[in-house]
Amino acid sequence: MRKLSVIGIGAGHPDQVTVQAVKAMNLVDVFFVIGKGAEKQELVDVRTEILESHVDGEYRIVEVADPPRDRTPDDYKGVVDDWHDRRAEVLEKHFAAVPDDEVGAILVWGDPSLYDSTLRIVERVLARGNLSFSYNVVPGITSVQALAARHRIVLNAIGEPVHITTGRKLRDEPTGNAVVMLDADCSFTAVAGDEVHIWWGAYLGMADEVLIDGNLRDVADEIVRTRAKLRDRKGWIMDTYLLRQQM
């Protein structure tokens, strides 16, 4: 493989794919899709739909089994570091099987720059020293942007910064002003204050998208119930929300 493209494909809707991404995808011979088991097959199916919608030529899809990891570790960074090493080892084997005159690509949910490990893992593959290839990155629409668009809001208050964090960090330092991703435990329930507004969205950009907003005290229980129901129904969930202290 002489070249790899890491392509952001948006938060789930095929129309969120940029013109730049479409041009890049049409230069690709083989797409590597990281599968996450039967429960999340829909994520693979959406990528396939995007390719069918936007790629004109012939291409191959190689599904890569994602190595398992502990989702509730005591040593979070250590476990993730080991997981990245194992991911790099698996991807290296698939990269090595691609002919030298072909171009490969990885389609990244959202954007490769925000809470995604693909670029770190590609660098680890190169650092192993067994393969040599160039790679480029194509940005995509994130769930954060999709959340703001669907709720018709501006992420920042006037003249204020935007703080993007994870559910894990929010539990450590509860704050009423943040965009929160990767929150499996509904950490917003620990945020204090009666004047905090929440804008929440699940499966943003997809056919079964769900949106809830309101005063955090009024809608927190509704979000917890809705999230649990959706996850039970589909077997997985991706959600994002904005918290803002009302002045």
PDB file of C-alpha atoms in Angstrom:
ATOM      1  CA  MET A   1       0.000   0.000   0.000  1.00  0.00           C
ATOM      2  CA  ARG A   2       1.575   3.255  -1.136  1.00  0.00           C
ATOM      3  CA  LYS A   3      -0.950   5.656   0.370  1.00  0.00           C
ATOM      4  CA  LEU A   4      -3.658   5.739   3.056  1.00  0.00           C
ATOM      5  CA  SER A   5      -6.489   8.237   3.441  1.00  0.00           C
ATOM      6  CA  VAL A   6      -8.121   8.767   6.837  1.00  0.00           C
ATOM      7  CA  ILE A   7     -11.513  10.201   5.932  1.00  0.00           C
ATOM      8  CA  GLY A   8     -14.055  11.793   8.261  1.00  0.00           C
ATOM      9  CA  ILE A   9     -17.560  10.839   7.118  1.00  0.00           C
ATOM     10  CA  GLY A  10     -19.783  12.862   9.451  1.00  0.00           C
ATOM     11  CA  ALA A  11     -22.103  11.888  12.268  1.00  0.00           C
ATOM     12  CA  GLY A  12     -24.212   9.377  10.362  1.00  0.00           C
ATOM     13  CA  HIS A  13     -26.122  10.908   7.450  1.00  0.00           C
ATOM     14  CA  PRO A  14     -24.694  10.195   3.956  1.00  0.00           C
ATOM     15  CA  ASP A  15     -25.349  13.823   2.970  1.00  0.00           C
ATOM     16  CA  GLN A  16     -22.931  15.029   5.670  1.00  0.00           C
ATOM     17  CA  VAL A  17     -19.993  13.675   3.666  1.00  0.00           C
ATOM     18  CA  THR A  18     -18.043  16.613   2.231  1.00  0.00           C
ATOM     19  CA  VAL A  19     -17.088  17.092  -1.426  1.00  0.00           C
ATOM     20  CA  GLN A  20     -13.435  16.716  -0.391  1.00  0.00           C
ATOM     21  CA  ALA A  21     -14.232  13.363   1.237  1.00  0.00           C
ATOM     22  CA  VAL A  22     -16.124  12.168  -1.850  1.00  0.00           C
ATOM     23  CA  LYS A  23     -13.155  13.048  -4.088  1.00  0.00           C
ATOM     24  CA  ALA A  24     -10.791  11.202  -1.739  1.00  0.00           C
ATOM     25  CA  MET A  25     -13.019   8.111  -1.566  1.00  0.00           C
ATOM     26  CA  ASN A  26     -13.115   7.870  -5.354  1.00  0.00           C
ATOM     27  CA  LEU A  27      -9.327   7.440  -5.416  1.00  0.00           C
ATOM     28  CA  VAL A  28      -9.402   4.456  -3.048  1.00  0.00           C
ATOM     29  CA  ASP A  29      -8.983   0.778  -3.961  1.00  0.00           C
ATOM     30  CA  VAL A  30      -9.603  -0.785  -0.541  1.00  0.00           C
ATOM     31  CA  PHE A  31     -11.539   0.518   2.470  1.00  0.00           C
ATOM     32  CA  PHE A  32     -10.700  -0.815   5.924  1.00  0.00           C
ATOM     33  CA  VAL A  33     -13.794  -0.884   8.141  1.00  0.00           C
ATOM     34  CA  ILE A  34     -13.237  -1.613  11.821  1.00  0.00           C
ATOM     35  CA  GLY A  35     -16.080  -3.827  12.979  1.00  0.00           C
ATOM     36  CA  LYS A  36     -17.277  -3.838  16.578  1.00  0.00           C
ATOM     37  CA  GLY A  37     -19.318  -7.030  16.655  1.00  0.00           C
ATOM     38  CA  ALA A  38     -22.884  -7.971  15.761  1.00  0.00           C
ATOM     39  CA  GLU A  39     -24.421  -5.393  18.123  1.00  0.00           C
ATOM     40  CA  LYS A  40     -22.839  -2.535  16.182  1.00  0.00           C
ATOM     41  CA  GLN A  41     -23.212  -3.951  12.672  1.00  0.00           C
ATOM     42  CA  GLU A  42     -25.322  -0.914  11.836  1.00  0.00           C
ATOM     43  CA  LEU A  43     -22.189   1.248  12.016  1.00  0.00           C
ATOM     44  CA  VAL A  44     -20.618  -0.909   9.300  1.00  0.00           C
ATOM     45  CA  ASP A  45     -23.840  -0.797   7.276  1.00  0.00           C
ATOM     46  CA  VAL A  46     -23.898   3.022   7.346  1.00  0.00           C
ATOM     47  CA  ARG A  47     -20.330   3.143   6.030  1.00  0.00           C
ATOM     48  CA  THR A  48     -21.329   0.742   3.250  1.00  0.00           C
ATOM     49  CA  GLU A  49     -24.311   2.951   2.388  1.00  0.00           C
ATOM     50  CA  ILE A  50     -22.036   5.985   2.209  1.00  0.00           C
ATOM     51  CA  LEU A  51     -19.710   4.204  -0.214  1.00  0.00           C
ATOM     52  CA  GLU A  52     -22.618   3.069  -2.372  1.00  0.00           C
ATOM     53  CA  SER A  53     -23.942   6.641  -2.461  1.00  0.00           C
ATOM     54  CA  HIS A  54     -20.694   8.409  -3.298  1.00  0.00           C
ATOM     55  CA  VAL A  55     -18.152   6.084  -4.958  1.00  0.00           C
ATOM     56  CA  ASP A  56     -18.456   5.410  -8.690  1.00  0.00           C
ATOM     57  CA  GLY A  57     -15.603   2.992  -9.364  1.00  0.00           C
ATOM     58  CA  GLU A  58     -14.737  -0.467  -8.117  1.00  0.00           C
ATOM     59  CA  TYR A  59     -13.420  -0.956  -4.601  1.00  0.00           C
ATOM     60  CA  ARG A  60     -13.023  -3.615  -1.939  1.00  0.00           C
ATOM     61  CA  ILE A  61     -14.139  -3.522   1.695  1.00  0.00           C
ATOM     62  CA  VAL A  62     -12.016  -5.266   4.298  1.00  0.00           C
ATOM     63  CA  GLU A  63     -13.705  -5.591   7.671  1.00  0.00           C
ATOM     64  CA  VAL A  64     -11.197  -5.514  10.521  1.00  0.00           C
ATOM     65  CA  ALA A  65     -12.170  -7.093  13.848  1.00  0.00           C
ATOM     66  CA  ASP A  66     -11.633  -4.613  16.667  1.00  0.00           C
ATOM     67  CA  PRO A  67      -9.638  -6.157  19.545  1.00  0.00           C
ATOM     68  CA  PRO A  68     -11.679  -6.266  22.786  1.00  0.00           C
ATOM     69  CA  ARG A  69     -10.815  -4.106  25.786  1.00  0.00           C
ATOM     70  CA  ASP A  70     -11.966  -3.521  29.347  1.00  0.00           C
ATOM     71  CA  ARG A  71     -14.565  -0.715  29.301  1.00  0.00           C
ATOM     72  CA  THR A  72     -14.381  -0.035  33.065  1.00  0.00           C
ATOM     73  CA  PRO A  73     -10.663  -0.303  33.884  1.00  0.00           C
ATOM     74  CA  ASP A  74      -8.880   0.974  36.973  1.00  0.00           C
ATOM     75  CA  ASP A  75      -5.930   2.035  34.796  1.00  0.00           C
ATOM     76  CA  TYR A  76      -7.802   3.707  31.931  1.00  0.00           C
ATOM     77  CA  LYS A  77      -4.785   5.117  30.069  1.00  0.00           C
ATOM     78  CA  GLY A  78      -2.816   1.884  30.422  1.00  0.00           C
ATOM     79  CA  VAL A  79      -5.668  -0.227  29.082  1.00  0.00           C
ATOM     80  CA  VAL A  80      -6.244   2.139  26.143  1.00  0.00           C
ATOM     81  CA  ASP A  81      -2.516   2.200  25.362  1.00  0.00           C
ATOM     82  CA  ASP A  82      -2.460  -1.601  25.201  1.00  0.00           C
ATOM     83  CA  TRP A  83      -5.609  -1.594  23.065  1.00  0.00           C
ATOM     84  CA  HIS A  84      -4.004   0.846  20.616  1.00  0.00           C
ATOM     85  CA  ASP A  85      -0.964  -1.422  20.325  1.00  0.00           C
ATOM     86  CA  ARG A  86      -3.162  -4.429  19.541  1.00  0.00           C
ATOM     87  CA  ARG A  87      -5.173  -2.400  17.040  1.00  0.00           C
ATOM     88  CA  ALA A  88      -1.972  -1.309  15.307  1.00  0.00           C
ATOM     89  CA  GLU A  89      -0.806  -4.918  15.069  1.00  0.00           C
ATOM     90  CA  VAL A  90      -4.093  -6.000  13.462  1.00  0.00           C
ATOM     91  CA  LEU A  91      -4.169  -3.096  11.003  1.00  0.00           C
ATOM     92  CA  GLU A  92      -0.546  -3.685  10.010  1.00  0.00           C
ATOM     93  CA  LYS A  93      -1.397  -7.215   8.877  1.00  0.00           C
ATOM     94  CA  HIS A  94      -4.269  -5.941   6.721  1.00  0.00           C
ATOM     95  CA  PHE A  95      -2.213  -3.043   5.315  1.00  0.00           C
ATOM     96  CA  ALA A  96       0.581  -5.444   4.384  1.00  0.00           C
ATOM     97  CA  ALA A  97      -1.821  -7.505   2.264  1.00  0.00           C
ATOM     98  CA  VAL A  98      -2.610  -4.564  -0.043  1.00  0.00           C
ATOM     99  CA  PRO A  99      -0.604  -4.430  -3.322  1.00  0.00           C
ATOM    100  CA  ASP A 100       2.031  -1.718  -3.586  1.00  0.00           C
ATOM    101  CA  ASP A 101       0.200   0.172  -6.321  1.00  0.00           C
ATOM    102  CA  GLU A 102      -3.098   0.538  -4.430  1.00  0.00           C
ATOM    103  CA  VAL A 103      -4.572   3.200  -2.149  1.00  0.00           C
ATOM    104  CA  GLY A 104      -6.254   2.311   1.140  1.00  0.00           C
ATOM    105  CA  ALA A 105      -8.626   4.282   3.350  1.00  0.00           C
ATOM    106  CA  ILE A 106     -10.217   4.218   6.774  1.00  0.00           C
ATOM    107  CA  LEU A 107     -13.626   5.860   7.151  1.00  0.00           C
ATOM    108  CA  VAL A 108     -13.843   7.614  10.510  1.00  0.00           C
ATOM    109  CA  TRP A 109     -17.149   8.400  12.206  1.00  0.00           C
ATOM    110  CA  GLY A 110     -17.319  12.184  12.679  1.00  0.00           C
ATOM    111  CA  ASP A 111     -13.849  13.681  12.384  1.00  0.00           C
ATOM    112  CA  PRO A 112     -10.436  12.016  12.942  1.00  0.00           C
ATOM    113  CA  SER A 113      -9.311  14.875  15.205  1.00  0.00           C
ATOM    114  CA  LEU A 114     -11.939  14.584  17.964  1.00  0.00           C
ATOM    115  CA  TYR A 115     -12.024  11.654  20.414  1.00  0.00           C
ATOM    116  CA  ASP A 116     -10.948   9.156  17.779  1.00  0.00           C
ATOM    117  CA  SER A 117      -7.882   6.917  17.936  1.00  0.00           C
ATOM    118  CA  THR A 118      -7.306   6.240  14.225  1.00  0.00           C
ATOM    119  CA  LEU A 119      -4.483   8.738  13.659  1.00  0.00           C
ATOM    120  CA  ARG A 120      -2.611   7.565  16.763  1.00  0.00           C
ATOM    121  CA  ILE A 121      -2.909   3.958  15.599  1.00  0.00           C
ATOM    122  CA  VAL A 122      -1.734   4.754  12.058  1.00  0.00           C
ATOM    123  CA  GLU A 123       1.321   6.423  13.575  1.00  0.00           C
ATOM    124  CA  ARG A 124       1.933   3.310  15.675  1.00  0.00           C
ATOM    125  CA  VAL A 125       1.786   1.143  12.557  1.00  0.00           C
ATOM    126  CA  LEU A 126       4.458   3.309  10.938  1.00  0.00           C
ATOM    127  CA  ALA A 127       6.543   3.363  14.134  1.00  0.00           C
ATOM    128  CA  ARG A 128       6.703  -0.435  14.121  1.00  0.00           C
ATOM    129  CA  GLY A 129       8.998  -0.046  11.099  1.00  0.00           C
ATOM    130  CA  ASN A 130       7.663  -2.925   9.014  1.00  0.00           C
ATOM    131  CA  LEU A 131       5.661  -0.854   6.513  1.00  0.00           C
ATOM    132  CA  SER A 132       6.181   2.466   4.796  1.00  0.00           C
ATOM    133  CA  PHE A 133       3.356   4.530   3.293  1.00  0.00           C
ATOM    134  CA  SER A 134       2.175   8.125   3.176  1.00  0.00           C
ATOM    135  CA  TYR A 135      -1.180   9.184   4.558  1.00  0.00           C
ATOM    136  CA  ASN A 136      -3.487  12.180   4.472  1.00  0.00           C
ATOM    137  CA  VAL A 137      -6.445  13.269   6.587  1.00  0.00           C
ATOM    138  CA  VAL A 138      -9.816  14.548   5.356  1.00  0.00           C
ATOM    139  CA  PRO A 139     -11.925  16.332   8.016  1.00  0.00           C
ATOM    140  CA  GLY A 140     -15.568  15.508   8.671  1.00  0.00           C
ATOM    141  CA  ILE A 141     -18.612  16.906  10.452  1.00  0.00           C
ATOM    142  CA  THR A 142     -18.560  15.959  14.137  1.00  0.00           C
ATOM    143  CA  SER A 143     -21.462  14.995  16.378  1.00  0.00           C
ATOM    144  CA  VAL A 144     -20.794  18.287  18.191  1.00  0.00           C
ATOM    145  CA  GLN A 145     -21.544  20.273  15.039  1.00  0.00           C
ATOM    146  CA  ALA A 146     -24.531  18.048  14.245  1.00  0.00           C
ATOM    147  CA  LEU A 147     -25.891  18.563  17.778  1.00  0.00           C
ATOM    148  CA  ALA A 148     -25.705  22.345  17.439  1.00  0.00           C
ATOM    149  CA  ALA A 149     -27.319  22.289  14.002  1.00  0.00           C
ATOM    150  CA  ARG A 150     -30.191  20.008  14.993  1.00  0.00           C
ATOM    151  CA  HIS A 151     -30.981  22.064  18.117  1.00  0.00           C
ATOM    152  CA  ARG A 152     -30.397  25.339  16.198  1.00  0.00           C
ATOM    153  CA  ILE A 153     -28.015  26.703  18.814  1.00  0.00           C
ATOM    154  CA  VAL A 154     -24.606  28.352  19.032  1.00  0.00           C
ATOM    155  CA  LEU A 155     -22.216  26.259  21.114  1.00  0.00           C
ATOM    156  CA  ASN A 156     -20.551  29.185  22.867  1.00  0.00           C
ATOM    157  CA  ALA A 157     -22.046  32.044  24.859  1.00  0.00           C
ATOM    158  CA  ILE A 158     -21.048  35.481  23.539  1.00  0.00           C
ATOM    159  CA  GLY A 159     -17.299  35.930  23.859  1.00  0.00           C
ATOM    160  CA  GLU A 160     -16.933  32.683  25.830  1.00  0.00           C
ATOM    161  CA  PRO A 161     -14.836  29.569  25.079  1.00  0.00           C
ATOM    162  CA  VAL A 162     -16.195  26.142  24.193  1.00  0.00           C
ATOM    163  CA  HIS A 163     -15.170  23.343  26.567  1.00  0.00           C
ATOM    164  CA  ILE A 164     -15.383  19.834  25.086  1.00  0.00           C
ATOM    165  CA  THR A 165     -14.931  16.971  27.522  1.00  0.00           C
ATOM    166  CA  THR A 166     -15.942  13.384  28.297  1.00  0.00           C
ATOM    167  CA  GLY A 167     -18.406  11.881  30.732  1.00  0.00           C
ATOM    168  CA  ARG A 168     -15.489  10.487  32.729  1.00  0.00           C
ATOM    169  CA  LYS A 169     -13.990  13.972  33.160  1.00  0.00           C
ATOM    170  CA  LEU A 170     -17.373  15.546  33.905  1.00  0.00           C
ATOM    171  CA  ARG A 171     -17.833  13.144  36.817  1.00  0.00           C
ATOM    172  CA  ASP A 172     -14.456  14.245  38.200  1.00  0.00           C
ATOM    173  CA  GLU A 173     -15.135  17.956  37.706  1.00  0.00           C
ATOM    174  CA  PRO A 174     -18.882  18.638  37.305  1.00  0.00           C
ATOM    175  CA  THR A 175     -19.501  21.851  35.383  1.00  0.00           C
ATOM    176  CA  GLY A 176     -22.527  23.555  33.925  1.00  0.00           C
ATOM    177  CA  ASN A 177     -20.692  24.751  30.788  1.00  0.00           C
ATOM    178  CA  ALA A 178     -19.436  21.989  28.512  1.00  0.00           C
ATOM    179  CA  VAL A 179     -20.020  19.858  25.456  1.00  0.00           C
ATOM    180  CA  VAL A 180     -19.876  16.261  26.672  1.00  0.00           C
ATOM    181  CA  MET A 181     -19.068  13.154  24.621  1.00  0.00           C
ATOM    182  CA  LEU A 182     -18.485   9.494  25.475  1.00  0.00           C
ATOM    183  CA  ASP A 183     -20.769   9.498  28.513  1.00  0.00           C
ATOM    184  CA  ALA A 184     -22.040   5.982  29.209  1.00  0.00           C
ATOM    185  CA  ASP A 185     -23.078   6.834  32.775  1.00  0.00           C
ATOM    186  CA  CYS A 186     -25.281   9.929  32.324  1.00  0.00           C
ATOM    187  CA  SER A 187     -22.794  12.056  34.237  1.00  0.00           C
ATOM    188  CA  PHE A 188     -24.992  15.137  33.786  1.00  0.00           C
ATOM    189  CA  THR A 189     -27.056  13.833  36.718  1.00  0.00           C
ATOM    190  CA  ALA A 190     -24.180  14.848  39.031  1.00  0.00           C
ATOM    191  CA  VAL A 191     -24.078  18.464  37.850  1.00  0.00           C
ATOM    192  CA  ALA A 192     -25.290  20.875  40.525  1.00  0.00           C
ATOM    193  CA  GLY A 193     -27.413  23.984  40.051  1.00  0.00           C
ATOM    194  CA  ASP A 194     -31.005  24.797  39.176  1.00  0.00           C
ATOM    195  CA  GLU A 195     -30.232  27.027  36.178  1.00  0.00           C
ATOM    196  CA  VAL A 196     -28.412  24.599  33.876  1.00  0.00           C
ATOM    197  CA  HIS A 197     -29.843  23.914  30.412  1.00  0.00           C
ATOM    198  CA  ILE A 198     -29.088  20.720  28.487  1.00  0.00           C
ATOM    199  CA  TRP A 199     -29.318  20.037  24.760  1.00  0.00           C
ATOM    200  CA  TRP A 200     -29.005  16.269  24.193  1.00  0.00           C
ATOM    201  CA  GLY A 201     -28.970  14.212  21.015  1.00  0.00           C
ATOM    202  CA  ALA A 202     -28.580  10.516  20.186  1.00  0.00           C
ATOM    203  CA  TYR A 203     -27.825   8.910  16.781  1.00  0.00           C
ATOM    204  CA  LEU A 204     -27.335  12.408  15.372  1.00  0.00           C
ATOM    205  CA  GLY A 205     -27.856  12.479  11.615  1.00  0.00           C
ATOM    206  CA  MET A 206     -29.283   8.971  11.481  1.00  0.00           C
ATOM    207  CA  ALA A 207     -32.853   7.904  10.735  1.00  0.00           C
ATOM    208  CA  ASP A 208     -33.662   7.220  14.395  1.00  0.00           C
ATOM    209  CA  GLU A 209     -32.147  10.428  15.783  1.00  0.00           C
ATOM    210  CA  VAL A 210     -33.614  11.582  19.128  1.00  0.00           C
ATOM    211  CA  LEU A 211     -33.378  15.118  20.561  1.00  0.00           C
ATOM    212  CA  ILE A 212     -34.274  16.391  24.056  1.00  0.00           C
ATOM    213  CA  ASP A 213     -33.604  19.795  25.595  1.00  0.00           C
ATOM    214  CA  GLY A 214     -34.681  21.789  28.617  1.00  0.00           C
ATOM    215  CA  ASN A 215     -33.741  22.717  32.152  1.00  0.00           C
ATOM    216  CA  LEU A 216     -31.452  19.945  33.396  1.00  0.00           C
ATOM    217  CA  ARG A 217     -33.513  19.390  36.545  1.00  0.00           C
ATOM    218  CA  ASP A 218     -36.678  18.979  34.474  1.00  0.00           C
ATOM    219  CA  VAL A 219     -35.422  16.632  31.740  1.00  0.00           C
ATOM    220  CA  ALA A 220     -32.532  14.659  33.314  1.00  0.00           C
ATOM    221  CA  ASP A 221     -34.714  11.671  34.258  1.00  0.00           C
ATOM    222  CA  GLU A 222     -36.354  11.684  30.825  1.00  0.00           C
ATOM    223  CA  ILE A 223     -32.943  11.552  29.133  1.00  0.00           C
ATOM    224  CA  VAL A 224     -31.772   8.715  31.414  1.00  0.00           C
ATOM    225  CA  ARG A 225     -34.914   6.671  30.629  1.00  0.00           C
ATOM    226  CA  THR A 226     -34.809   7.424  26.916  1.00  0.00           C
ATOM    227  CA  ARG A 227     -31.130   6.596  26.652  1.00  0.00           C
ATOM    228  CA  ALA A 228     -31.588   3.244  28.414  1.00  0.00           C
ATOM    229  CA  LYS A 229     -34.573   2.347  26.217  1.00  0.00           C
ATOM    230  CA  LEU A 230     -32.713   3.227  23.008  1.00  0.00           C
ATOM    231  CA  ARG A 231     -29.608   1.302  24.005  1.00  0.00           C
ATOM    232  CA  ASP A 232     -31.647  -1.776  24.911  1.00  0.00           C
ATOM    233  CA  ARG A 233     -33.450  -1.615  21.572  1.00  0.00           C
ATOM    234  CA  LYS A 234     -30.383  -1.203  19.333  1.00  0.00           C
ATOM    235  CA  GLY A 235     -27.638  -2.733  21.474  1.00  0.00           C
ATOM    236  CA  TRP A 236     -25.521   0.437  21.239  1.00  0.00           C
ATOM    237  CA  ILE A 237     -25.877   4.205  21.489  1.00  0.00           C
ATOM    238  CA  MET A 238     -23.864   7.272  20.563  1.00  0.00           C
ATOM    239  CA  ASP A 239     -25.003  10.511  22.163  1.00  0.00           C
ATOM    240  CA  THR A 240     -23.660  14.004  22.779  1.00  0.00           C
ATOM    241  CA  TYR A 241     -24.916  16.952  24.791  1.00  0.00           C
ATOM    242  CA  LEU A 242     -24.275  20.580  25.663  1.00  0.00           C
ATOM    243  CA  LEU A 243     -24.620  21.891  29.217  1.00  0.00           C
ATOM    244  CA  ARG A 244     -24.875  25.646  29.796  1.00  0.00           C
ATOM    245  CA  GLN A 245     -25.326  27.601  32.995  1.00  0.00           C
ATOM    246  CA  GLN A 246     -28.140  30.065  32.371  1.00  0.00           C
ATOM    247  CA  MET A 247     -27.368  33.598  33.538  1.00  0.00           C
TER     248      MET A 247
END
